[in-house]
Amino acid sequence: MYKDKIVLVTGASRGVGLEITKHFLKHGATVIGLSRVESLFNHNHYYHFSVNIGDPESIVNCFKKEIGKHFKRIDIVINNAAVMTSQYSMIMPKKNAIDMVNVNLLGVFFVSREAAKLMRNKEPGRIINIGSMAVSLEPVGDSIYAACKAGINTLANIMAKEFSSYKVTCNTLSISAIDTDMLHQHSDIGQEKIKEIIKKIPIPRNALIDDILNVIDFFASDRSSYITAQTIYLGGIN
Amino acid sequence: MTNNQIFEIVSKQLVLLNETFLENQKITINENTILFGYGSSIDSLSLVSFIVDLETLFFDEYGFEISLTDDRAMIREISPFDSVATLVDYVFELVNELK
Ligand SMILES: NC(=O)c1ccc[n+]([C@@H]2O[C@H](COP(=O)([O-])OP(=O)(O)OC[C@H]3O[C@@H](n4cnc5c(N)ncnc54)[C@H](OP(=O)(O)O)[C@@H]3O)[C@@H](O)[C@H]2O)c1
C-alpha cells in the first residue's frame, strides 16, 4: 500500500508514533522517525534521527543536513510528537507551558514547513497532524495543551491553502484517549477525570490503535487528493 | 564569490522557474527583472518556491546558510526582491559576511 513512499513520523520512539511507524513499514514504506532519544526500534527501512521538536534549530538542521541530503523527498508527514502537562492554569509551571507551545504547536509548524519544501514534486503529499479531543471538550487543566492542539488544526487549514498547488493535503486526526505513556503520566485523579470524560462521549471507550490507523490510511491515500483542511475526531466527538 | 557568479546562480534558478510557467507567463531574465510587487508577473507561490530553492542551493552547493526573508531583508529600504540586481546585491552581502 505504501511501497516507494517516504514517510516522516515525529515522536516515533514510543506510543502512537511507534505504532504508526510499524504500520507504514509493514505496508512497504520507508520511514524516517524523529524523537529526542535514540530509538531501540530496528527495521531495514527505518531511519531514526534524534531531534528536539521543541527547538526550531534542531529541526531545521536535521532537514538540511540529514533528511534533505539522504532522502531528497518526503511523501507523508505525521506530526505526532507532543508533550502534555495537565494542571490548573494558575499553578501550571512556566517551563511546562512553554514546552507545550514549543513542541505541540511551533514544532508542528517547523516540521511541516521544512517537509513541505521536500514535497514540491509531482507526487501527492500528505501532512497529517495528530490532534486531540481536548480541543472540542476543553477539559479543566488542559488550557495550553488544548490551545496548542486547536492551533495545529488551524495550521493544517491554512497550510492546506498554501500547499495545494503542490498537491499536498493537510489534515488533522484528533484522537480521544489511548493507552500510552502520555495517558499513564496522569495522576490517579487525572486518570479518573479522563475516564469520566470518555464515559460521556458518543462511543464511550478509549481509542484503539486501529481506529487511528484507519483514519491515517484514509488521509494518506492517493485517493484522498480532494480531502484537505479537515479535522476528524474519533469516538463521535465533534 | 563575486557579484557575477551570484548573478549566474540566480539567473539559472530563474530559468528553472521559467520552465514551470506556461508560454504566455514566461519572464524575461536579466538584472532588471522585477521579482515582487508592481510590474512582476511572478505569482507569490512561485516566488516562495524560488526563494526556498535558492537558499537550499546556496547551502547544499556552496555551504552558505543564508536567509533571504528574515527581518533584516524585510526592513531594507530597497527590498532584495525589487529586481534581480537588488537580490544579487543582497546575496553578495550575506555571502561575504559568512566568508
Ligand atoms: N495518549 C492519549 O490519550 C492521547 C489523547 C489525545 C491526543 N494524543 C496525541 O497523540 C500523540 C501521541 O501521543 P502518545 O500518547 O503516543 O504520547 P507519548 O507516549 O508520550 O509519546 C510521545 C512521543 O513524542 C516524542 N516527543 C516528545 N517530546 C519531544 C520533543 N521535544 N522532541 C522530539 N520528540 C518528542 C516522544 O519521544 P522522546 O521522548 O524520545 O523524545 C514520544 O515518541 C500526541 O500528539 C498526543 O498529543 C494522545
Short mmCIF file of N, CA and C and ligand atoms in Angstrom, two decimals, chain A residues 11-17 34-37 51-54 80-83 103 130-132 145 149 175-178 180-183, ligand 1:
data_model
loop_
_atom_site.label_atom_id
_atom_site.label_comp_id
_atom_site.label_asym_id
_atom_site.label_seq_id
_atom_site.Cartn_x
_atom_site.Cartn_y
_atom_site.Cartn_z
N GLY A 11 7.96 11.85 16.95
CA GLY A 11 7.57 11.11 18.15
C GLY A 11 7.43 9.64 17.85
N ALA A 12 8.40 9.13 17.07
CA ALA A 12 8.30 7.74 16.60
C ALA A 12 8.85 6.74 17.60
N SER A 13 9.38 7.21 18.73
CA SER A 13 10.09 6.28 19.62
C SER A 13 9.16 5.42 20.47
N ARG A 14 7.94 5.87 20.68
CA ARG A 14 7.02 5.08 21.52
C ARG A 14 5.58 5.51 21.26
N GLY A 15 4.67 4.88 21.99
CA GLY A 15 3.26 5.28 21.93
C GLY A 15 2.67 5.20 20.54
N VAL A 16 1.80 6.15 20.25
CA VAL A 16 1.08 6.16 18.97
C VAL A 16 2.07 6.27 17.80
N GLY A 17 3.10 7.10 17.95
CA GLY A 17 4.07 7.30 16.86
C GLY A 17 4.77 6.01 16.46
N LEU A 34 11.54 10.66 14.06
CA LEU A 34 12.22 11.69 14.85
C LEU A 34 11.74 11.62 16.30
N SER A 35 12.69 11.74 17.21
CA SER A 35 12.36 11.94 18.63
C SER A 35 13.65 12.32 19.33
N ARG A 36 13.55 12.69 20.61
CA ARG A 36 14.76 13.16 21.29
C ARG A 36 15.75 12.03 21.51
N VAL A 37 15.23 10.86 21.88
CA VAL A 37 16.15 9.76 22.22
C VAL A 37 16.45 8.89 21.00
N VAL A 51 16.08 14.40 17.35
CA VAL A 51 15.73 15.81 17.11
C VAL A 51 14.85 16.27 18.26
N ASN A 52 15.12 17.49 18.74
CA ASN A 52 14.20 18.07 19.71
C ASN A 52 13.17 18.90 18.95
N ILE A 53 11.96 18.40 18.88
CA ILE A 53 10.91 19.07 18.09
C ILE A 53 10.57 20.44 18.70
N GLY A 54 10.96 20.64 19.94
CA GLY A 54 10.71 21.93 20.58
C GLY A 54 11.77 22.98 20.25
N ASN A 80 3.20 13.92 15.11
CA ASN A 80 2.63 13.20 16.24
C ASN A 80 3.26 13.57 17.58
N ALA A 81 4.53 13.98 17.57
CA ALA A 81 5.23 14.26 18.84
C ALA A 81 4.48 15.33 19.65
N ALA A 82 4.36 15.10 20.92
CA ALA A 82 3.73 16.12 21.78
C ALA A 82 4.10 15.84 23.22
N VAL A 83 3.99 16.87 24.03
CA VAL A 83 4.13 16.71 25.48
C VAL A 83 2.87 17.27 26.12
N VAL A 103 6.79 22.46 21.53
CA VAL A 103 6.73 21.13 20.89
C VAL A 103 5.41 20.96 20.12
N ILE A 130 -1.57 15.07 14.42
CA ILE A 130 -2.31 14.33 15.45
C ILE A 130 -2.81 15.34 16.48
N GLY A 131 -4.11 15.51 16.49
CA GLY A 131 -4.76 16.45 17.41
C GLY A 131 -5.37 15.73 18.60
N SER A 132 -6.27 16.42 19.25
CA SER A 132 -6.83 15.84 20.47
C SER A 132 -8.28 16.25 20.69
N TYR A 145 -2.48 22.96 26.54
CA TYR A 145 -2.45 21.77 25.67
C TYR A 145 -3.53 21.89 24.60
N LYS A 149 -3.30 22.35 20.48
CA LYS A 149 -3.92 21.39 19.55
C LYS A 149 -4.93 22.10 18.64
N ILE A 175 -7.49 12.57 18.25
CA ILE A 175 -7.79 11.30 18.91
C ILE A 175 -8.36 11.52 20.31
N SER A 176 -9.05 10.51 20.76
CA SER A 176 -9.68 10.61 22.09
C SER A 176 -8.62 10.21 23.12
N ALA A 177 -8.83 9.13 23.85
CA ALA A 177 -7.77 8.69 24.78
C ALA A 177 -7.28 7.33 24.32
N ILE A 178 -5.99 7.11 24.44
CA ILE A 178 -5.42 5.80 24.10
C ILE A 178 -4.33 5.48 25.11
N THR A 180 -1.25 4.95 26.44
CA THR A 180 0.19 5.15 26.17
C THR A 180 0.81 5.81 27.39
N ASP A 181 2.13 6.11 27.31
CA ASP A 181 2.82 6.81 28.40
C ASP A 181 2.11 8.12 28.74
N MET A 182 1.62 8.79 27.68
CA MET A 182 1.00 10.10 27.91
C MET A 182 -0.22 9.98 28.82
N LEU A 183 -0.97 8.90 28.61
CA LEU A 183 -2.17 8.70 29.45
C LEU A 183 -1.74 8.30 30.86
N1 LIG C 1 -2.48 9.16 24.63
C1 LIG C 1 -3.60 9.83 24.60
O1 LIG C 1 -4.57 9.53 25.31
C2 LIG C 1 -3.77 10.98 23.64
C3 LIG C 1 -5.01 11.63 23.58
C4 LIG C 1 -5.20 12.65 22.67
C5 LIG C 1 -4.17 13.02 21.81
N2 LIG C 1 -2.97 12.38 21.89
C6 LIG C 1 -1.91 12.82 20.97
O2 LIG C 1 -1.36 11.68 20.33
C7 LIG C 1 0.00 11.93 20.02
C8 LIG C 1 0.87 10.78 20.52
O3 LIG C 1 0.76 10.70 21.93
P1 LIG C 1 1.25 9.44 22.75
O4 LIG C 1 0.15 9.11 23.67
O5 LIG C 1 1.81 8.41 21.86
O6 LIG C 1 2.42 10.14 23.61
P2 LIG C 1 3.71 9.51 24.29
O7 LIG C 1 3.52 8.07 24.53
O8 LIG C 1 4.01 10.41 25.45
O9 LIG C 1 4.84 9.71 23.17
C9 LIG C 1 5.24 10.99 22.76
C10 LIG C 1 6.26 10.89 21.65
O10 LIG C 1 6.66 12.23 21.33
C11 LIG C 1 8.08 12.31 21.43
N3 LIG C 1 8.47 13.63 21.91
C12 LIG C 1 8.04 14.30 22.99
N4 LIG C 1 8.67 15.47 23.13
C13 LIG C 1 9.52 15.56 22.07
C14 LIG C 1 10.47 16.52 21.65
N5 LIG C 1 10.67 17.66 22.32
N6 LIG C 1 11.18 16.28 20.54
C15 LIG C 1 11.02 15.13 19.85
N7 LIG C 1 10.14 14.19 20.19
C16 LIG C 1 9.39 14.39 21.29
C17 LIG C 1 8.49 11.22 22.40
O11 LIG C 1 9.80 10.78 22.13
P3 LIG C 1 11.10 11.12 23.05
O12 LIG C 1 10.68 11.10 24.47
O13 LIG C 1 12.04 10.06 22.62
O14 LIG C 1 11.56 12.45 22.58
C18 LIG C 1 7.50 10.12 22.05
O15 LIG C 1 7.98 9.39 20.94
C19 LIG C 1 0.34 13.27 20.64
O16 LIG C 1 0.26 14.27 19.66
C20 LIG C 1 -0.74 13.46 21.67
O17 LIG C 1 -0.99 14.83 21.97
C21 LIG C 1 -2.75 11.37 22.78
#
